[in-house]
Amino acid sequence: METSPPLDAPQQTALDQVLAAHAGQAGALLPILHALQDRLGFVPPAALPPIARALNLSRAEVHGVVSFYHHFRTTPPRGRVVQICRAEACRALGAEALWAHAQAAVEAQGRDTLEPAYCLGLCAQSPAGMIGARLHARLTPARLDALLEGDAA
Ligand code: FES
Protein backbone atom coordinates (compact mmCIF):
# COMPACT_ATOMS: atom_id res chain seq x y z
CA MET A 1 0.00 0.00 0.00
CA GLU A 2 1.24 3.45 -0.93
CA THR A 3 2.25 5.59 2.01
CA SER A 4 1.78 9.31 2.02
CA PRO A 5 4.03 11.83 3.76
CA PRO A 6 2.89 12.55 7.32
CA LEU A 7 1.20 15.84 8.05
CA ASP A 8 3.59 18.60 9.01
CA ALA A 9 2.86 20.72 12.08
CA PRO A 10 0.85 23.47 10.31
CA GLN A 11 -1.16 20.85 8.42
CA GLN A 12 -1.87 18.96 11.64
CA THR A 13 -2.95 22.17 13.35
CA ALA A 14 -5.25 23.04 10.44
CA LEU A 15 -6.76 19.55 10.50
CA ASP A 16 -7.28 19.65 14.27
CA GLN A 17 -9.00 23.02 14.03
CA VAL A 18 -11.20 21.99 11.11
CA LEU A 19 -12.24 18.75 12.83
CA ALA A 20 -12.99 20.62 16.05
CA ALA A 21 -15.07 23.19 14.17
CA HIS A 22 -17.23 20.43 12.67
CA ALA A 23 -17.35 18.06 15.66
CA GLY A 24 -20.75 16.43 16.02
CA GLN A 25 -22.07 17.97 12.80
CA ALA A 26 -24.13 15.63 10.64
CA GLY A 27 -22.88 15.29 7.07
CA ALA A 28 -19.62 16.98 7.95
CA LEU A 29 -17.37 15.21 5.44
CA LEU A 30 -17.71 17.66 2.55
CA PRO A 31 -17.56 20.77 4.77
CA ILE A 32 -14.41 19.37 6.42
CA LEU A 33 -12.75 18.65 3.07
CA HIS A 34 -13.66 22.10 1.74
CA ALA A 35 -12.39 23.80 4.88
CA LEU A 36 -9.14 21.87 4.83
CA GLN A 37 -8.51 22.66 1.17
CA ASP A 38 -9.35 26.31 1.80
CA ARG A 39 -6.78 26.36 4.61
CA LEU A 40 -3.99 24.34 2.96
CA GLY A 41 -4.66 24.63 -0.76
CA PHE A 42 -5.14 20.87 -0.98
CA VAL A 43 -6.28 17.86 1.02
CA PRO A 44 -3.18 15.95 2.13
CA PRO A 45 -3.67 12.18 1.77
CA ALA A 46 -2.37 11.73 5.32
CA ALA A 47 -5.38 13.69 6.56
CA LEU A 48 -7.84 11.10 5.29
CA PRO A 49 -7.39 8.45 8.03
CA PRO A 50 -7.92 10.92 10.90
CA ILE A 51 -10.92 12.41 9.10
CA ALA A 52 -12.35 8.91 8.67
CA ARG A 53 -11.81 8.16 12.36
CA ALA A 54 -13.38 11.42 13.45
CA LEU A 55 -16.49 10.75 11.35
CA ASN A 56 -16.65 7.02 12.00
CA LEU A 57 -16.29 6.32 8.28
CA SER A 58 -13.96 3.95 6.46
CA ARG A 59 -10.86 5.33 4.78
CA ALA A 60 -12.27 4.01 1.50
CA GLU A 61 -15.42 6.11 1.94
CA VAL A 62 -13.41 9.28 2.55
CA HIS A 63 -11.01 8.51 -0.28
CA GLY A 64 -13.96 7.84 -2.56
CA VAL A 65 -15.43 11.27 -1.89
CA VAL A 66 -12.10 13.05 -2.36
CA SER A 67 -11.46 11.29 -5.66
CA PHE A 68 -15.05 11.70 -6.90
CA TYR A 69 -15.09 15.50 -6.68
CA HIS A 70 -12.65 17.08 -9.12
CA HIS A 71 -12.62 20.15 -6.92
CA PHE A 72 -10.41 18.43 -4.33
CA ARG A 73 -6.66 18.40 -4.88
CA THR A 74 -4.42 15.89 -3.10
CA THR A 75 -1.22 17.69 -4.01
CA PRO A 76 -0.37 21.37 -3.49
CA PRO A 77 -1.29 23.61 -6.44
CA ARG A 78 1.53 25.20 -8.41
CA GLY A 79 1.42 29.00 -8.05
CA ARG A 80 -1.98 30.62 -8.29
CA VAL A 81 -5.09 28.57 -8.97
CA VAL A 82 -6.60 29.83 -12.25
CA GLN A 83 -10.19 28.75 -12.79
CA ILE A 84 -12.13 29.17 -16.02
CA CYS A 85 -15.87 28.62 -15.85
CA ARG A 86 -17.03 25.90 -18.25
CA ALA A 87 -20.72 25.90 -17.31
CA GLU A 88 -23.58 26.73 -19.67
CA ALA A 89 -23.81 30.52 -19.58
CA CYS A 90 -20.08 30.89 -20.03
CA ARG A 91 -19.95 28.21 -22.72
CA ALA A 92 -22.55 30.15 -24.67
CA LEU A 93 -20.17 33.11 -24.74
CA GLY A 94 -16.95 31.41 -25.71
CA ALA A 95 -15.71 29.74 -22.55
CA GLU A 96 -14.52 26.64 -24.36
CA ALA A 97 -12.22 28.66 -26.62
CA LEU A 98 -11.08 30.59 -23.54
CA TRP A 99 -10.42 27.31 -21.73
CA ALA A 100 -8.32 26.04 -24.64
CA HIS A 101 -6.40 29.33 -24.65
CA ALA A 102 -5.91 29.13 -20.88
CA GLN A 103 -4.57 25.58 -21.12
CA ALA A 104 -1.92 26.68 -23.61
CA ALA A 105 -1.10 29.88 -21.73
CA VAL A 106 -0.74 28.26 -18.29
CA GLU A 107 1.30 25.43 -19.77
CA ALA A 108 3.59 27.98 -21.48
CA GLN A 109 4.14 30.13 -18.38
CA GLY A 110 4.55 27.09 -16.13
CA ARG A 111 3.87 28.93 -12.88
CA ASP A 112 0.19 28.49 -12.09
CA THR A 113 -2.42 25.74 -11.85
CA LEU A 114 -5.42 25.69 -14.21
CA GLU A 115 -8.70 24.14 -13.14
CA PRO A 116 -12.21 24.16 -14.57
CA ALA A 117 -15.03 25.72 -12.58
CA TYR A 118 -18.73 25.10 -13.04
CA CYS A 119 -20.40 28.44 -12.38
CA LEU A 120 -18.73 31.20 -10.43
CA GLY A 121 -21.91 33.23 -10.00
CA LEU A 122 -21.06 35.69 -12.77
CA CYS A 123 -23.31 34.19 -15.45
CA ALA A 124 -24.58 37.60 -16.56
CA GLN A 125 -21.00 38.68 -17.21
CA SER A 126 -19.69 35.60 -18.96
CA PRO A 127 -17.23 34.21 -19.61
CA ALA A 128 -15.96 34.25 -16.06
CA GLY A 129 -12.84 33.11 -14.31
CA MET A 130 -11.03 33.32 -11.03
CA ILE A 131 -7.36 33.82 -10.32
CA GLY A 132 -6.47 33.13 -6.73
CA ALA A 133 -9.34 34.57 -4.73
CA ARG A 134 -10.30 37.21 -7.31
CA LEU A 135 -13.20 36.86 -9.74
CA HIS A 136 -12.91 38.20 -13.29
CA ALA A 137 -15.88 38.85 -15.57
CA ARG A 138 -16.08 39.08 -19.36
CA LEU A 139 -12.72 37.45 -19.82
CA THR A 140 -11.08 37.42 -23.20
CA PRO A 141 -7.88 35.62 -24.16
CA ALA A 142 -6.03 38.96 -24.15
CA ARG A 143 -7.32 39.90 -20.69
CA LEU A 144 -6.45 36.47 -19.39
CA ASP A 145 -2.94 36.77 -20.79
CA ALA A 146 -2.51 40.14 -19.06
CA LEU A 147 -3.77 38.71 -15.77
CA LEU A 148 -1.47 35.71 -16.05
CA GLU A 149 1.47 38.02 -16.72
CA GLY A 150 0.77 40.07 -13.61
CA ASP A 151 1.40 38.99 -10.07
CA ALA A 152 -1.99 40.13 -8.81
CA ALA A 153 -4.42 37.41 -7.88
S1 FES B 1 -22.02 29.76 -15.92
FE1 FES B 1 -20.09 30.70 -15.76
S2 FES B 1 -20.32 32.02 -14.07
FE2 FES B 1 -22.21 30.97 -14.15
mmCIF file of C-alpha atoms and ligand atoms in Angstrom:
data_model
loop_
_atom_site.group_PDB
_atom_site.id
_atom_site.type_symbol
_atom_site.label_atom_id
_atom_site.label_comp_id
_atom_site.label_asym_id
_atom_site.label_seq_id
_atom_site.Cartn_x
_atom_site.Cartn_y
_atom_site.Cartn_z
ATOM 1 C CA MET A 1 0.000 0.000 0.000
ATOM 2 C CA GLU A 2 1.241 3.446 -0.935
ATOM 3 C CA THR A 3 2.253 5.586 2.009
ATOM 4 C CA SER A 4 1.784 9.314 2.018
ATOM 5 C CA PRO A 5 4.028 11.827 3.764
ATOM 6 C CA PRO A 6 2.886 12.554 7.321
ATOM 7 C CA LEU A 7 1.196 15.837 8.046
ATOM 8 C CA ASP A 8 3.587 18.605 9.006
ATOM 9 C CA ALA A 9 2.857 20.720 12.076
ATOM 10 C CA PRO A 10 0.850 23.470 10.305
ATOM 11 C CA GLN A 11 -1.165 20.850 8.423
ATOM 12 C CA GLN A 12 -1.871 18.955 11.640
ATOM 13 C CA THR A 13 -2.953 22.167 13.350
ATOM 14 C CA ALA A 14 -5.254 23.036 10.443
ATOM 15 C CA LEU A 15 -6.756 19.553 10.501
ATOM 16 C CA ASP A 16 -7.284 19.646 14.274
ATOM 17 C CA GLN A 17 -9.002 23.023 14.031
ATOM 18 C CA VAL A 18 -11.196 21.985 11.110
ATOM 19 C CA LEU A 19 -12.236 18.752 12.834
ATOM 20 C CA ALA A 20 -12.989 20.618 16.054
ATOM 21 C CA ALA A 21 -15.075 23.193 14.166
ATOM 22 C CA HIS A 22 -17.233 20.430 12.675
ATOM 23 C CA ALA A 23 -17.354 18.061 15.661
ATOM 24 C CA GLY A 24 -20.745 16.432 16.018
ATOM 25 C CA GLN A 25 -22.074 17.966 12.803
ATOM 26 C CA ALA A 26 -24.134 15.628 10.636
ATOM 27 C CA GLY A 27 -22.884 15.291 7.071
ATOM 28 C CA ALA A 28 -19.620 16.977 7.949
ATOM 29 C CA LEU A 29 -17.368 15.214 5.444
ATOM 30 C CA LEU A 30 -17.714 17.661 2.554
ATOM 31 C CA PRO A 31 -17.556 20.768 4.765
ATOM 32 C CA ILE A 32 -14.410 19.367 6.415
ATOM 33 C CA LEU A 33 -12.754 18.645 3.073
ATOM 34 C CA HIS A 34 -13.661 22.097 1.736
ATOM 35 C CA ALA A 35 -12.392 23.804 4.883
ATOM 36 C CA LEU A 36 -9.138 21.871 4.831
ATOM 37 C CA GLN A 37 -8.506 22.655 1.166
ATOM 38 C CA ASP A 38 -9.350 26.313 1.796
ATOM 39 C CA ARG A 39 -6.777 26.358 4.609
ATOM 40 C CA LEU A 40 -3.993 24.339 2.958
ATOM 41 C CA GLY A 41 -4.661 24.628 -0.762
ATOM 42 C CA PHE A 42 -5.145 20.868 -0.977
ATOM 43 C CA VAL A 43 -6.283 17.857 1.023
ATOM 44 C CA PRO A 44 -3.177 15.954 2.126
ATOM 45 C CA PRO A 45 -3.674 12.182 1.770
ATOM 46 C CA ALA A 46 -2.367 11.725 5.325
ATOM 47 C CA ALA A 47 -5.381 13.689 6.559
ATOM 48 C CA LEU A 48 -7.843 11.101 5.290
ATOM 49 C CA PRO A 49 -7.388 8.450 8.029
ATOM 50 C CA PRO A 50 -7.918 10.915 10.905
ATOM 51 C CA ILE A 51 -10.922 12.408 9.098
ATOM 52 C CA ALA A 52 -12.351 8.908 8.666
ATOM 53 C CA ARG A 53 -11.805 8.155 12.361
ATOM 54 C CA ALA A 54 -13.383 11.424 13.447
ATOM 55 C CA LEU A 55 -16.489 10.751 11.352
ATOM 56 C CA ASN A 56 -16.647 7.021 11.998
ATOM 57 C CA LEU A 57 -16.287 6.321 8.281
ATOM 58 C CA SER A 58 -13.960 3.954 6.464
ATOM 59 C CA ARG A 59 -10.859 5.334 4.779
ATOM 60 C CA ALA A 60 -12.271 4.013 1.502
ATOM 61 C CA GLU A 61 -15.416 6.112 1.942
ATOM 62 C CA VAL A 62 -13.406 9.279 2.550
ATOM 63 C CA HIS A 63 -11.007 8.506 -0.276
ATOM 64 C CA GLY A 64 -13.959 7.845 -2.561
ATOM 65 C CA VAL A 65 -15.432 11.268 -1.885
ATOM 66 C CA VAL A 66 -12.096 13.054 -2.362
ATOM 67 C CA SER A 67 -11.456 11.294 -5.657
ATOM 68 C CA PHE A 68 -15.052 11.704 -6.901
ATOM 69 C CA TYR A 69 -15.093 15.499 -6.677
ATOM 70 C CA HIS A 70 -12.651 17.076 -9.116
ATOM 71 C CA HIS A 71 -12.616 20.149 -6.917
ATOM 72 C CA PHE A 72 -10.414 18.433 -4.333
ATOM 73 C CA ARG A 73 -6.660 18.398 -4.879
ATOM 74 C CA THR A 74 -4.422 15.893 -3.102
ATOM 75 C CA THR A 75 -1.218 17.694 -4.011
ATOM 76 C CA PRO A 76 -0.369 21.375 -3.491
ATOM 77 C CA PRO A 77 -1.288 23.606 -6.439
ATOM 78 C CA ARG A 78 1.527 25.198 -8.415
ATOM 79 C CA GLY A 79 1.423 28.996 -8.047
ATOM 80 C CA ARG A 80 -1.982 30.620 -8.285
ATOM 81 C CA VAL A 81 -5.093 28.573 -8.971
ATOM 82 C CA VAL A 82 -6.600 29.828 -12.247
ATOM 83 C CA GLN A 83 -10.190 28.752 -12.789
ATOM 84 C CA ILE A 84 -12.130 29.174 -16.018
ATOM 85 C CA CYS A 85 -15.869 28.616 -15.855
ATOM 86 C CA ARG A 86 -17.029 25.905 -18.247
ATOM 87 C CA ALA A 87 -20.724 25.898 -17.307
ATOM 88 C CA GLU A 88 -23.577 26.725 -19.673
ATOM 89 C CA ALA A 89 -23.810 30.519 -19.575
ATOM 90 C CA CYS A 90 -20.084 30.888 -20.033
ATOM 91 C CA ARG A 91 -19.948 28.215 -22.718
ATOM 92 C CA ALA A 92 -22.552 30.151 -24.673
ATOM 93 C CA LEU A 93 -20.166 33.113 -24.741
ATOM 94 C CA GLY A 94 -16.951 31.408 -25.715
ATOM 95 C CA ALA A 95 -15.710 29.743 -22.554
ATOM 96 C CA GLU A 96 -14.517 26.644 -24.364
ATOM 97 C CA ALA A 97 -12.224 28.656 -26.623
ATOM 98 C CA LEU A 98 -11.085 30.595 -23.542
ATOM 99 C CA TRP A 99 -10.424 27.309 -21.730
ATOM 100 C CA ALA A 100 -8.320 26.042 -24.638
ATOM 101 C CA HIS A 101 -6.404 29.332 -24.653
ATOM 102 C CA ALA A 102 -5.913 29.133 -20.880
ATOM 103 C CA GLN A 103 -4.572 25.583 -21.120
ATOM 104 C CA ALA A 104 -1.922 26.675 -23.613
ATOM 105 C CA ALA A 105 -1.105 29.879 -21.726
ATOM 106 C CA VAL A 106 -0.739 28.260 -18.295
ATOM 107 C CA GLU A 107 1.297 25.434 -19.771
ATOM 108 C CA ALA A 108 3.590 27.977 -21.477
ATOM 109 C CA GLN A 109 4.144 30.130 -18.381
ATOM 110 C CA GLY A 110 4.555 27.089 -16.129
ATOM 111 C CA ARG A 111 3.873 28.935 -12.875
ATOM 112 C CA ASP A 112 0.191 28.492 -12.094
ATOM 113 C CA THR A 113 -2.422 25.738 -11.854
ATOM 114 C CA LEU A 114 -5.422 25.694 -14.210
ATOM 115 C CA GLU A 115 -8.698 24.143 -13.138
ATOM 116 C CA PRO A 116 -12.213 24.162 -14.566
ATOM 117 C CA ALA A 117 -15.031 25.724 -12.581
ATOM 118 C CA TYR A 118 -18.725 25.097 -13.040
ATOM 119 C CA CYS A 119 -20.399 28.440 -12.378
ATOM 120 C CA LEU A 120 -18.728 31.197 -10.430
ATOM 121 C CA GLY A 121 -21.910 33.231 -10.002
ATOM 122 C CA LEU A 122 -21.056 35.687 -12.773
ATOM 123 C CA CYS A 123 -23.308 34.190 -15.450
ATOM 124 C CA ALA A 124 -24.577 37.600 -16.564
ATOM 125 C CA GLN A 125 -21.000 38.682 -17.213
ATOM 126 C CA SER A 126 -19.687 35.605 -18.963
ATOM 127 C CA PRO A 127 -17.227 34.210 -19.605
ATOM 128 C CA ALA A 128 -15.957 34.253 -16.056
ATOM 129 C CA GLY A 129 -12.840 33.105 -14.315
ATOM 130 C CA MET A 130 -11.026 33.321 -11.028
ATOM 131 C CA ILE A 131 -7.355 33.816 -10.319
ATOM 132 C CA GLY A 132 -6.466 33.131 -6.729
ATOM 133 C CA ALA A 133 -9.344 34.566 -4.725
ATOM 134 C CA ARG A 134 -10.295 37.213 -7.306
ATOM 135 C CA LEU A 135 -13.199 36.864 -9.739
ATOM 136 C CA HIS A 136 -12.912 38.196 -13.289
ATOM 137 C CA ALA A 137 -15.882 38.853 -15.567
ATOM 138 C CA ARG A 138 -16.079 39.084 -19.364
ATOM 139 C CA LEU A 139 -12.721 37.454 -19.821
ATOM 140 C CA THR A 140 -11.079 37.420 -23.201
ATOM 141 C CA PRO A 141 -7.876 35.621 -24.158
ATOM 142 C CA ALA A 142 -6.026 38.961 -24.146
ATOM 143 C CA ARG A 143 -7.316 39.896 -20.687
ATOM 144 C CA LEU A 144 -6.449 36.472 -19.386
ATOM 145 C CA ASP A 145 -2.936 36.773 -20.792
ATOM 146 C CA ALA A 146 -2.513 40.137 -19.062
ATOM 147 C CA LEU A 147 -3.773 38.710 -15.773
ATOM 148 C CA LEU A 148 -1.470 35.707 -16.047
ATOM 149 C CA GLU A 149 1.472 38.015 -16.722
ATOM 150 C CA GLY A 150 0.767 40.067 -13.605
ATOM 151 C CA ASP A 151 1.404 38.988 -10.067
ATOM 152 C CA ALA A 152 -1.995 40.129 -8.812
ATOM 153 C CA ALA A 153 -4.418 37.410 -7.880
HETATM 154 S S1 FES B 1 -22.021 29.756 -15.920
HETATM 155 FE FE1 FES B 1 -20.091 30.701 -15.760
HETATM 156 S S2 FES B 1 -20.321 32.018 -14.071
HETATM 157 FE FE2 FES B 1 -22.211 30.966 -14.147
#
